[in-house]
Structures are given as structure tokens and as C-alpha cells.
Amino acid sequence: MARTKAASIKPSFSDRVFDIVNYTFMTLVMIVTLYPFLNVLAISLNDSVDTVRGGITIWPRQFTLENYMQIFQYEGLITGAKISVLRTLAGTLLGLISGSMLGYVLSRIEFQGRKFMSTFLALTMYFSGGMIPVFILIRDLNMMNSFLVYIIPGMVSAFNVFVIRSFIDGLPYSLQESAKLDGANDFTIYYRIILPLCKPVLATIALFLAVGQWNSWFDTYLYNGSAPHLTTLQFELMKVLQSTQGQNTGMGAGQNMAEIVKQVSPESIKMAITIVVTVPILLVYPFLQRYFVKGMTLGAVKS
Amino acid sequence: MKAVTETSGSTEPTVNKKKKGFWTTFKEQKILYGMSLPFIIVVFIFSYLPVWGWIMAFQNYRPGRGIFEQKWVGFDHFVTLFTDDKFYLVLRNTLAMSFMGLIVGFTIPILFAVLLNEIRGSVFKRTVQTISYLPHFVSWVVVAGIVTKMLSVDGGAVNQLLMALGFIDQPIQFMAQGSWFWYIVTASDLWKEMGWNAIIYLAAIAGIDQEQFEAAKVDGASRIRQIWHITLPSIAPTIAILLIMSIGHLVSIGFEKQFLLGNPLVVDYSEVLDLYALNYGLSMGRFSFGTAIGMFNSIVSIILLLTANGLFKKFMKQSIM
């Protein structure tokens, strides 16, 4: 049926050219996006001495897991992995709590602090005090060389709050009303009614938060650079990549691990660390795609 | 405000119907306050208090003293800043990379979204889409590593491809030549964010009434004409809003890319305002000077945002604020 219909309205020559160009373009986009990752993966799985010969594309020439065995002997990486996981969990949880609570409270039309708090939050999207005043504040609060600096300063994101609020605004208000008549207090309504209904939007926000936490390195560099027990995976990778590039490592960057790695075939090791740092996120995002596409759209419409 | 007087009116009929005292309502809503105030305080401390730190730009800040016990120097740091040749170099780099980023990073995702929408195989379409989001989730540390690898002189994929195609005989030293730096940053940014930035446009396109396309097809309009006359005009409001937002963020392009991709060889092209504040302010302990740089940066972005918003209000009747 469909075939005969398509044949009856014969696509014009220019439309066929358009299709060919378009499909080619999209295929190129896929290759350009995927090739670097496959290349990195192949090198990380290739014998480190053999890698120096070059010419590895997307398939390891001499397969080995040696590179991975080696990187997990570095203390910096073990600590980094631990701290990265911890900050991702804690930061995501705190962000979800603050975002959903503020989103809920600001969706309550009768709340008298609503207007003030909304404006108060919205303004933070347009200005910032800048790097140095924040640095001095963090130092004065004694948050340097502490785990807290990873999760407290960025705990509330105005964008996330507004995304959650607009989601709650879309829920039927009668649910809250009837709960209130049954004698539920404001927190119970939040906890028992709103939170369970917010699962889709919270999944999106959780992904944003987790990615942000997992990928941060500059806070480690700025505040915890001289605290090896608080290092993160991204920061360790940054040190390794930067040192072999011979770049400005700056203030807090300790060089120990970087030096060790440099002696043992940098290329394969670097790529193995890159994979370790990247894979956890890549395993998660395709499953949440349906949610974050919605979340992004919701956020854009509202803000 | 009105709702509360109505719902609580039945239980407390004696209370004035129109307006209740602030504290009475506060007590009634104490749980709501309890759920929000702690977070508002955190926002106050970490987002608003630092703005107070701008005072430092007019002082000679020394650590260990209170903010009012510092020596006041007026606009000295701004004079130093505006007479520093390095500042103009840094400003040039910032503006160059912002504008290149705006032009490329803004238009290509629109093009990508429009073209992706024209793909009819839904499995193919979804695969492209999922893959295009991938780099967004990867950190700049990793992307910088990948870019450096791809552009390297020995065995970098880009050089090998160019040589295989016969465009060049010698590998190009991409990372060591300043003249390439802006393009590398722009291209890396595009590679990382194209798919992600297309999401909103794809959603906007999905909302277009399909009958318009059907009618156009009956009239014999080609695909390109359909895009030009239906798709693009339909998503124009979305484009306008996102454009204003991008312009507002023009100067605050951050420094992660420049920090991670830059190296001493290309520093004349890679240093941007934030890095300048980091290297010449924070690292050298010149907190006040660094704050002046940050302040300049913030003020320029706010002016740009307001200007862009004003212009759009006037010409397109679109506004984000």
C-alpha cells in the first residue's frame, strides 16, 4: 500500500539528491562522533609498546588488559574513583532534594514567599560574583581541602528548580487539595504525592546533576589541589594529559602520578584512564534519553 | 495569596478575609518555609555574597583582614587593567572565540535539527540522535584529550586523513600554532554540543502542524522549499529566544576549553578573560586585580544581555525577561 502510494507521487530529482546528501551527512556525523571514542578504546586495549608504532584505528593490534591492570595500581586513581563516586552520589542526592523541595514550594500559589524566592533564584542565572570572590569566600568559610566544597556551593541550581516547578505545575492541583482535606501537612503532600509523580523529571535532573558532578575537575584543582585524599578521577586524568602535553599545570597540581605514568608508555595508559573516566556516564545516558529530551524542552520553555 | 484566605477561611472565620498578617501566614506556612529557606540561605551565601566581594576591586585586598579594614584604592586596578597590553590581547581572544562560537555553535545545531527531521527512517534517525548526544556527556578534560590525540602530528587521525587525501604532504602542527587555536576551540565545542543543542529545535519542529507539510507537498513544493517556508519560520521564535540567551553568555564563555586545550606555545591566542583573572589575579595573589577583571567580565555580559533583549523586544516582539 505505502509503496504504491509513494510511487504514485514520484519524488522529484532534487528531492532524491537532497535525500542522498542528507543521509551521507548524517552518516558522516555518526562517524566523526564515534571514531575518536573507538580509537581511544582500541589504543587502551592495545599493547603499550606496540602502540608507539602508531596506526591503530578502531581495533587493537595486540590485545591486552595490561594497561587497565597498571592504572589501577596508582593510588591517585583509586582515591579519585572513590571520591568521584561519592561526590556524584552525594551531590546528586542533595541537588534532587533541594531542587524538588524548592520546586514544590514555589509551585504552591498560596505560599507568600513565592514571588520573592522565585526572583531571588532567577537572578542567579544572569550574574555571578566571579571566580576570585567565590574563592575567597570558600577559603574564609574553611571549605578549602574539604569534601564539602564539592557538594555544598552548587547545591541549588535555579534552572533545575524551575524545570521541576513547571513539571509540578502541570500536575492536577486537585491531588494536593484532597490530600489537604484528609489532613496531610505540606511535607506529607510533598513526600507522598508530589515526589512519586515527579519521577520522570527527577530522572532528568538526576542525570544532569550526576554528569555535572562526575565531570567536574576545576573545583578539585582550585580548592583541593593539595589534598591528595580528596582528588577526583577527572582531576587525575587532567594532570596526566596536561603533563605529557607539557602544559601549564598551575597551582595545586601535584606531579607524582603524572611522572610515573610518563615513564610507562603514556599513550595507552592515558587512553585507558580516559575510558575509565568516560564509560560510567556513557552506560547510563541512552537509557534516560526519553526523559532528558522532555526535561530540556520543559526547561527551555519556562526559562 | 487569595487561595489561602479561602481555604483557611472555614476553619478560622474570625481572621480578616482580605489580608492576614505576615507572621500569621508565616506560621501557617512554616513547613513550606522550612523546606525552602535553608536552600535560599545557601543560594544567598554562594551566589549573592560573592557579589559583595566586588568591593575588593576598589581596594588592595590583603588576606586576613576584614573587608572594611582594607586599603581603598579607587579605580587603580581598573586603570592598571585598561593600560595593560595583555588585557587587550585577552579581550580580543575572548571576543574572537565568543563570536566564532556563537556563529558556528548557534547555526549548525539548527541546520542539524532541520536536516535530521527530514530523515524518514525512524531507526536511523534515532540512532543518529542518540550518538549525537554522546559527546555532551563527556567532560572537557576527556574531550581535550581526544582532540589533542586526533590532531597530533604523529598518527593523529586528522593529519593522516588529510595526507591520505593528498591535501598536505607534511602533518600540520595544529596544537602548536596559535593561528589554529580559535578554530580548534570552536570545532571542539561544535563536536561536543551540536547534538545536544539541537534537542530544543527538534522538539519545536515536532510541534509543527503536519498538515502544512501535506499541503505543501500537494502543491509540489520541494523539500528545501518546505524547510525554508514552513520549518524555519515555525521555529523562528525558539531561535530568537535561544539567540538572546547565547548573546547574554557571549563573554562568559568560560575557560575550561582554553585551559585544557591551550599550551605555552599558543598562549597569545588561548588566554581568555577568566584565565587572565586566574593566572594574573589568583595565582599571583593579586586578588583585587583579579576581581576587577571578573567584574569587567560580568558587567559586559549584563550589558550584552540587556542590549540583545532590548533589540529583540523592539524588532521581533520577543523577550526572555
mmCIF file with all atom_site columns, N, CA and C in Angstrom, chain B residues 187-227:
data_model
loop_
_atom_site.group_PDB
_atom_site.id
_atom_site.type_symbol
_atom_site.label_atom_id
_atom_site.label_alt_id
_atom_site.label_comp_id
_atom_site.label_asym_id
_atom_site.label_entity_id
_atom_site.label_seq_id
_atom_site.pdbx_PDB_ins_code
_atom_site.Cartn_x
_atom_site.Cartn_y
_atom_site.Cartn_z
_atom_site.occupancy
_atom_site.B_iso_or_equiv
_atom_site.pdbx_formal_charge
_atom_site.auth_seq_id
_atom_site.auth_comp_id
_atom_site.auth_asym_id
_atom_site.auth_atom_id
_atom_site.pdbx_PDB_model_num
ATOM 1   N N  . ALA B 1 187 ? 35.662 24.263 16.842 1.00 0.00 ? 187 ALA B N  1
ATOM 2   C CA . ALA B 1 187 ? 35.302 22.958 16.290 1.00 0.00 ? 187 ALA B CA 1
ATOM 3   C C  . ALA B 1 187 ? 35.065 21.947 17.412 1.00 0.00 ? 187 ALA B C  1
ATOM 4   N N  . SER B 1 188 ? 35.892 21.987 18.462 1.00 0.00 ? 188 SER B N  1
ATOM 5   C CA . SER B 1 188 ? 35.705 21.049 19.574 1.00 0.00 ? 188 SER B CA 1
ATOM 6   C C  . SER B 1 188 ? 34.363 21.275 20.234 1.00 0.00 ? 188 SER B C  1
ATOM 7   N N  . ASP B 1 189 ? 34.041 22.549 20.410 1.00 0.00 ? 189 ASP B N  1
ATOM 8   C CA . ASP B 1 189 ? 32.782 22.900 21.039 1.00 0.00 ? 189 ASP B CA 1
ATOM 9   C C  . ASP B 1 189 ? 31.613 22.393 20.192 1.00 0.00 ? 189 ASP B C  1
ATOM 10  N N  . LEU B 1 190 ? 31.737 22.578 18.894 1.00 0.00 ? 190 LEU B N  1
ATOM 11  C CA . LEU B 1 190 ? 30.691 22.112 17.989 1.00 0.00 ? 190 LEU B CA 1
ATOM 12  C C  . LEU B 1 190 ? 30.554 20.594 18.074 1.00 0.00 ? 190 LEU B C  1
ATOM 13  N N  . TRP B 1 191 ? 31.695 19.924 18.064 1.00 0.00 ? 191 TRP B N  1
ATOM 14  C CA . TRP B 1 191 ? 31.686 18.459 18.131 1.00 0.00 ? 191 TRP B CA 1
ATOM 15  C C  . TRP B 1 191 ? 30.990 17.987 19.408 1.00 0.00 ? 191 TRP B C  1
ATOM 16  N N  . LYS B 1 192 ? 31.256 18.685 20.496 1.00 0.00 ? 192 LYS B N  1
ATOM 17  C CA . LYS B 1 192 ? 30.722 18.258 21.788 1.00 0.00 ? 192 LYS B CA 1
ATOM 18  C C  . LYS B 1 192 ? 29.227 18.559 21.925 1.00 0.00 ? 192 LYS B C  1
ATOM 19  N N  . GLU B 1 193 ? 28.808 19.730 21.445 1.00 0.00 ? 193 GLU B N  1
ATOM 20  C CA . GLU B 1 193 ? 27.468 20.188 21.808 1.00 0.00 ? 193 GLU B CA 1
ATOM 21  C C  . GLU B 1 193 ? 26.436 20.228 20.672 1.00 0.00 ? 193 GLU B C  1
ATOM 22  N N  . MET B 1 194 ? 26.837 19.917 19.450 1.00 0.00 ? 194 MET B N  1
ATOM 23  C CA . MET B 1 194 ? 25.884 20.060 18.346 1.00 0.00 ? 194 MET B CA 1
ATOM 24  C C  . MET B 1 194 ? 24.591 19.279 18.577 1.00 0.00 ? 194 MET B C  1
ATOM 25  N N  . GLY B 1 195 ? 24.730 17.996 18.862 1.00 0.00 ? 195 GLY B N  1
ATOM 26  C CA . GLY B 1 195 ? 23.552 17.158 19.033 1.00 0.00 ? 195 GLY B CA 1
ATOM 27  C C  . GLY B 1 195 ? 22.696 17.623 20.194 1.00 0.00 ? 195 GLY B C  1
ATOM 28  N N  . TRP B 1 196 ? 23.357 17.962 21.270 1.00 0.00 ? 196 TRP B N  1
ATOM 29  C CA . TRP B 1 196 ? 22.634 18.382 22.470 1.00 0.00 ? 196 TRP B CA 1
ATOM 30  C C  . TRP B 1 196 ? 21.862 19.661 22.222 1.00 0.00 ? 196 TRP B C  1
ATOM 31  N N  . ASN B 1 197 ? 22.517 20.632 21.586 1.00 0.00 ? 197 ASN B N  1
ATOM 32  C CA . ASN B 1 197 ? 21.852 21.906 21.347 1.00 0.00 ? 197 ASN B CA 1
ATOM 33  C C  . ASN B 1 197 ? 20.727 21.799 20.322 1.00 0.00 ? 197 ASN B C  1
ATOM 34  N N  . ALA B 1 198 ? 20.698 20.688 19.598 1.00 0.00 ? 198 ALA B N  1
ATOM 35  C CA . ALA B 1 198 ? 19.640 20.516 18.599 1.00 0.00 ? 198 ALA B CA 1
ATOM 36  C C  . ALA B 1 198 ? 18.335 20.027 19.234 1.00 0.00 ? 198 ALA B C  1
ATOM 37  N N  . ILE B 1 199 ? 18.430 19.533 20.479 1.00 0.00 ? 199 ILE B N  1
ATOM 38  C CA . ILE B 1 199 ? 17.244 18.937 21.130 1.00 0.00 ? 199 ILE B CA 1
ATOM 39  C C  . ILE B 1 199 ? 16.035 19.870 21.097 1.00 0.00 ? 199 ILE B C  1
ATOM 40  N N  . ILE B 1 200 ? 16.282 21.110 21.509 1.00 0.00 ? 200 ILE B N  1
ATOM 41  C CA . ILE B 1 200 ? 15.170 22.046 21.628 1.00 0.00 ? 200 ILE B CA 1
ATOM 42  C C  . ILE B 1 200 ? 14.531 22.311 20.264 1.00 0.00 ? 200 ILE B C  1
ATOM 43  N N  . TYR B 1 201 ? 15.379 22.443 19.248 1.00 0.00 ? 201 TYR B N  1
ATOM 44  C CA . TYR B 1 201 ? 14.838 22.686 17.903 1.00 0.00 ? 201 TYR B CA 1
ATOM 45  C C  . TYR B 1 201 ? 14.054 21.479 17.408 1.00 0.00 ? 201 TYR B C  1
ATOM 46  N N  . LEU B 1 202 ? 14.577 20.286 17.694 1.00 0.00 ? 202 LEU B N  1
ATOM 47  C CA . LEU B 1 202 ? 13.856 19.080 17.272 1.00 0.00 ? 202 LEU B CA 1
ATOM 48  C C  . LEU B 1 202 ? 12.484 19.033 17.919 1.00 0.00 ? 202 LEU B C  1
ATOM 49  N N  . ALA B 1 203 ? 12.431 19.425 19.205 1.00 0.00 ? 203 ALA B N  1
ATOM 50  C CA . ALA B 1 203 ? 11.140 19.442 19.894 1.00 0.00 ? 203 ALA B CA 1
ATOM 51  C C  . ALA B 1 203 ? 10.220 20.473 19.252 1.00 0.00 ? 203 ALA B C  1
ATOM 52  N N  . ALA B 1 204 ? 10.789 21.638 18.914 1.00 0.00 ? 204 ALA B N  1
ATOM 53  C CA . ALA B 1 204 ? 9.979  22.690 18.295 1.00 0.00 ? 204 ALA B CA 1
ATOM 54  C C  . ALA B 1 204 ? 9.460  22.231 16.924 1.00 0.00 ? 204 ALA B C  1
ATOM 55  N N  . ILE B 1 205 ? 10.328 21.549 16.175 1.00 0.00 ? 205 ILE B N  1
ATOM 56  C CA . ILE B 1 205 ? 9.910  21.068 14.849 1.00 0.00 ? 205 ILE B CA 1
ATOM 57  C C  . ILE B 1 205 ? 8.815  20.012 14.981 1.00 0.00 ? 205 ILE B C  1
ATOM 58  N N  . ALA B 1 206 ? 8.952  19.164 16.003 1.00 0.00 ? 206 ALA B N  1
ATOM 59  C CA . ALA B 1 206 ? 7.952  18.110 16.207 1.00 0.00 ? 206 ALA B CA 1
ATOM 60  C C  . ALA B 1 206 ? 6.571  18.705 16.484 1.00 0.00 ? 206 ALA B C  1
ATOM 61  N N  . GLY B 1 207 ? 6.552  19.952 16.968 1.00 0.00 ? 207 GLY B N  1
ATOM 62  C CA . GLY B 1 207 ? 5.280  20.574 17.293 1.00 0.00 ? 207 GLY B CA 1
ATOM 63  C C  . GLY B 1 207 ? 4.594  21.240 16.105 1.00 0.00 ? 207 GLY B C  1
ATOM 64  N N  . ILE B 1 208 ? 5.247  21.233 14.940 1.00 0.00 ? 208 ILE B N  1
ATOM 65  C CA . ILE B 1 208 ? 4.643  21.888 13.768 1.00 0.00 ? 208 ILE B CA 1
ATOM 66  C C  . ILE B 1 208 ? 3.478  21.052 13.235 1.00 0.00 ? 208 ILE B C  1
ATOM 67  N N  . ASP B 1 209 ? 2.443  21.729 12.871 1.00 0.00 ? 209 ASP B N  1
ATOM 68  C CA . ASP B 1 209 ? 1.258  21.068 12.314 1.00 0.00 ? 209 ASP B CA 1
ATOM 69  C C  . ASP B 1 209 ? 1.614  20.357 10.997 1.00 0.00 ? 209 ASP B C  1
ATOM 70  N N  . GLN B 1 210 ? 1.429  19.025 10.987 1.00 0.00 ? 210 GLN B N  1
ATOM 71  C CA . GLN B 1 210 ? 1.848  18.235 9.818  1.00 0.00 ? 210 GLN B CA 1
ATOM 72  C C  . GLN B 1 210 ? 1.062  18.570 8.548  1.00 0.00 ? 210 GLN B C  1
ATOM 73  N N  . GLU B 1 211 ? -0.133 19.107 8.744  1.00 0.00 ? 211 GLU B N  1
ATOM 74  C CA . GLU B 1 211 ? -0.970 19.406 7.564  1.00 0.00 ? 211 GLU B CA 1
ATOM 75  C C  . GLU B 1 211 ? -0.310 20.430 6.647  1.00 0.00 ? 211 GLU B C  1
ATOM 76  N N  . GLN B 1 212 ? 0.470  21.319 7.275  1.00 0.00 ? 212 GLN B N  1
ATOM 77  C CA . GLN B 1 212 ? 1.166  22.328 6.467  1.00 0.00 ? 212 GLN B CA 1
ATOM 78  C C  . GLN B 1 212 ? 2.078  21.660 5.445  1.00 0.00 ? 212 GLN B C  1
ATOM 79  N N  . PHE B 1 213 ? 2.788  20.606 5.922  1.00 0.00 ? 213 PHE B N  1
ATOM 80  C CA . PHE B 1 213 ? 3.703  19.907 5.020  1.00 0.00 ? 213 PHE B CA 1
ATOM 81  C C  . PHE B 1 213 ? 2.927  19.164 3.939  1.00 0.00 ? 213 PHE B C  1
ATOM 82  N N  . GLU B 1 214 ? 1.814  18.555 4.360  1.00 0.00 ? 214 GLU B N  1
ATOM 83  C CA . GLU B 1 214 ? 0.985  17.816 3.399  1.00 0.00 ? 214 GLU B CA 1
ATOM 84  C C  . GLU B 1 214 ? 0.514  18.747 2.284  1.00 0.00 ? 214 GLU B C  1
ATOM 85  N N  . ALA B 1 215 ? 0.029  19.904 2.711  1.00 0.00 ? 215 ALA B N  1
ATOM 86  C CA . ALA B 1 215 ? -0.477 20.874 1.742  1.00 0.00 ? 215 ALA B CA 1
ATOM 87  C C  . ALA B 1 215 ? 0.631  21.309 0.807  1.00 0.00 ? 215 ALA B C  1
ATOM 88  N N  . ALA B 1 216 ? 1.814  21.528 1.367  1.00 0.00 ? 216 ALA B N  1
ATOM 89  C CA . ALA B 1 216 ? 2.947  21.976 0.554  1.00 0.00 ? 216 ALA B CA 1
ATOM 90  C C  . ALA B 1 216 ? 3.323  20.908 -0.456 1.00 0.00 ? 216 ALA B C  1
ATOM 91  N N  . LYS B 1 217 ? 3.239  19.623 -0.013 1.00 0.00 ? 217 LYS B N  1
ATOM 92  C CA . LYS B 1 217 ? 3.600  18.516 -0.901 1.00 0.00 ? 217 LYS B CA 1
ATOM 93  C C  . LYS B 1 217 ? 2.638  18.453 -2.084 1.00 0.00 ? 217 LYS B C  1
ATOM 94  N N  . VAL B 1 218 ? 1.352  18.629 -1.774 1.00 0.00 ? 218 VAL B N  1
ATOM 95  C CA . VAL B 1 218 ? 0.342  18.601 -2.834 1.00 0.00 ? 218 VAL B CA 1
ATOM 96  C C  . VAL B 1 218 ? 0.625  19.712 -3.849 1.00 0.00 ? 218 VAL B C  1
ATOM 97  N N  . ASP B 1 219 ? 1.056  20.859 -3.317 1.00 0.00 ? 219 ASP B N  1
ATOM 98  C CA . ASP B 1 219 ? 1.387  21.974 -4.206 1.00 0.00 ? 219 ASP B CA 1
ATOM 99  C C  . ASP B 1 219 ? 2.697  21.770 -4.946 1.00 0.00 ? 219 ASP B C  1
ATOM 100 N N  . GLY B 1 220 ? 3.366  20.636 -4.643 1.00 0.00 ? 220 GLY B N  1
ATOM 101 C CA . GLY B 1 220 ? 4.594  20.325 -5.360 1.00 0.00 ? 220 GLY B CA 1
ATOM 102 C C  . GLY B 1 220 ? 5.829  21.047 -4.856 1.00 0.00 ? 220 GLY B C  1
ATOM 103 N N  . ALA B 1 221 ? 5.805  21.469 -3.594 1.00 0.00 ? 221 ALA B N  1
ATOM 104 C CA . ALA B 1 221 ? 6.975  22.150 -3.049 1.00 0.00 ? 221 ALA B CA 1
ATOM 105 C C  . ALA B 1 221 ? 8.081  21.145 -2.766 1.00 0.00 ? 221 ALA B C  1
ATOM 106 N N  . SER B 1 222 ? 9.296  21.496 -3.145 1.00 0.00 ? 222 SER B N  1
ATOM 107 C CA . SER B 1 222 ? 10.418 20.591 -2.898 1.00 0.00 ? 222 SER B CA 1
ATOM 108 C C  . SER B 1 222 ? 10.753 20.602 -1.412 1.00 0.00 ? 222 SER B C  1
ATOM 109 N N  . ARG B 1 223 ? 11.608 19.643 -1.024 1.00 0.00 ? 223 ARG B N  1
ATOM 110 C CA . ARG B 1 223 ? 11.968 19.535 0.396  1.00 0.00 ? 223 ARG B CA 1
ATOM 111 C C  . ARG B 1 223 ? 12.599 20.827 0.902  1.00 0.00 ? 223 ARG B C  1
ATOM 112 N N  . ILE B 1 224 ? 13.497 21.364 0.079  1.00 0.00 ? 224 ILE B N  1
ATOM 113 C CA . ILE B 1 224 ? 14.194 22.569 0.515  1.00 0.00 ? 224 ILE B CA 1
ATOM 114 C C  . ILE B 1 224 ? 13.227 23.739 0.670  1.00 0.00 ? 224 ILE B C  1
ATOM 115 N N  . ARG B 1 225 ? 12.281 23.826 -0.241 1.00 0.00 ? 225 ARG B N  1
ATOM 116 C CA . ARG B 1 225 ? 11.276 24.897 -0.116 1.00 0.00 ? 225 ARG B CA 1
ATOM 117 C C  . ARG B 1 225 ? 10.409 24.698 1.120  1.00 0.00 ? 225 ARG B C  1
ATOM 118 N N  . GLN B 1 226 ? 10.106 23.431 1.439  1.00 0.00 ? 226 GLN B N  1
ATOM 119 C CA . GLN B 1 226 ? 9.317  23.169 2.653  1.00 0.00 ? 226 GLN B CA 1
ATOM 120 C C  . GLN B 1 226 ? 10.079 23.630 3.891  1.00 0.00 ? 226 GLN B C  1
ATOM 121 N N  . ILE B 1 227 ? 11.380 23.316 3.893  1.00 0.00 ? 227 ILE B N  1
ATOM 122 C CA . ILE B 1 227 ? 12.203 23.740 5.037  1.00 0.00 ? 227 ILE B CA 1
ATOM 123 C C  . ILE B 1 227 ? 12.183 25.253 5.146  1.00 0.00 ? 227 ILE B C  1
#
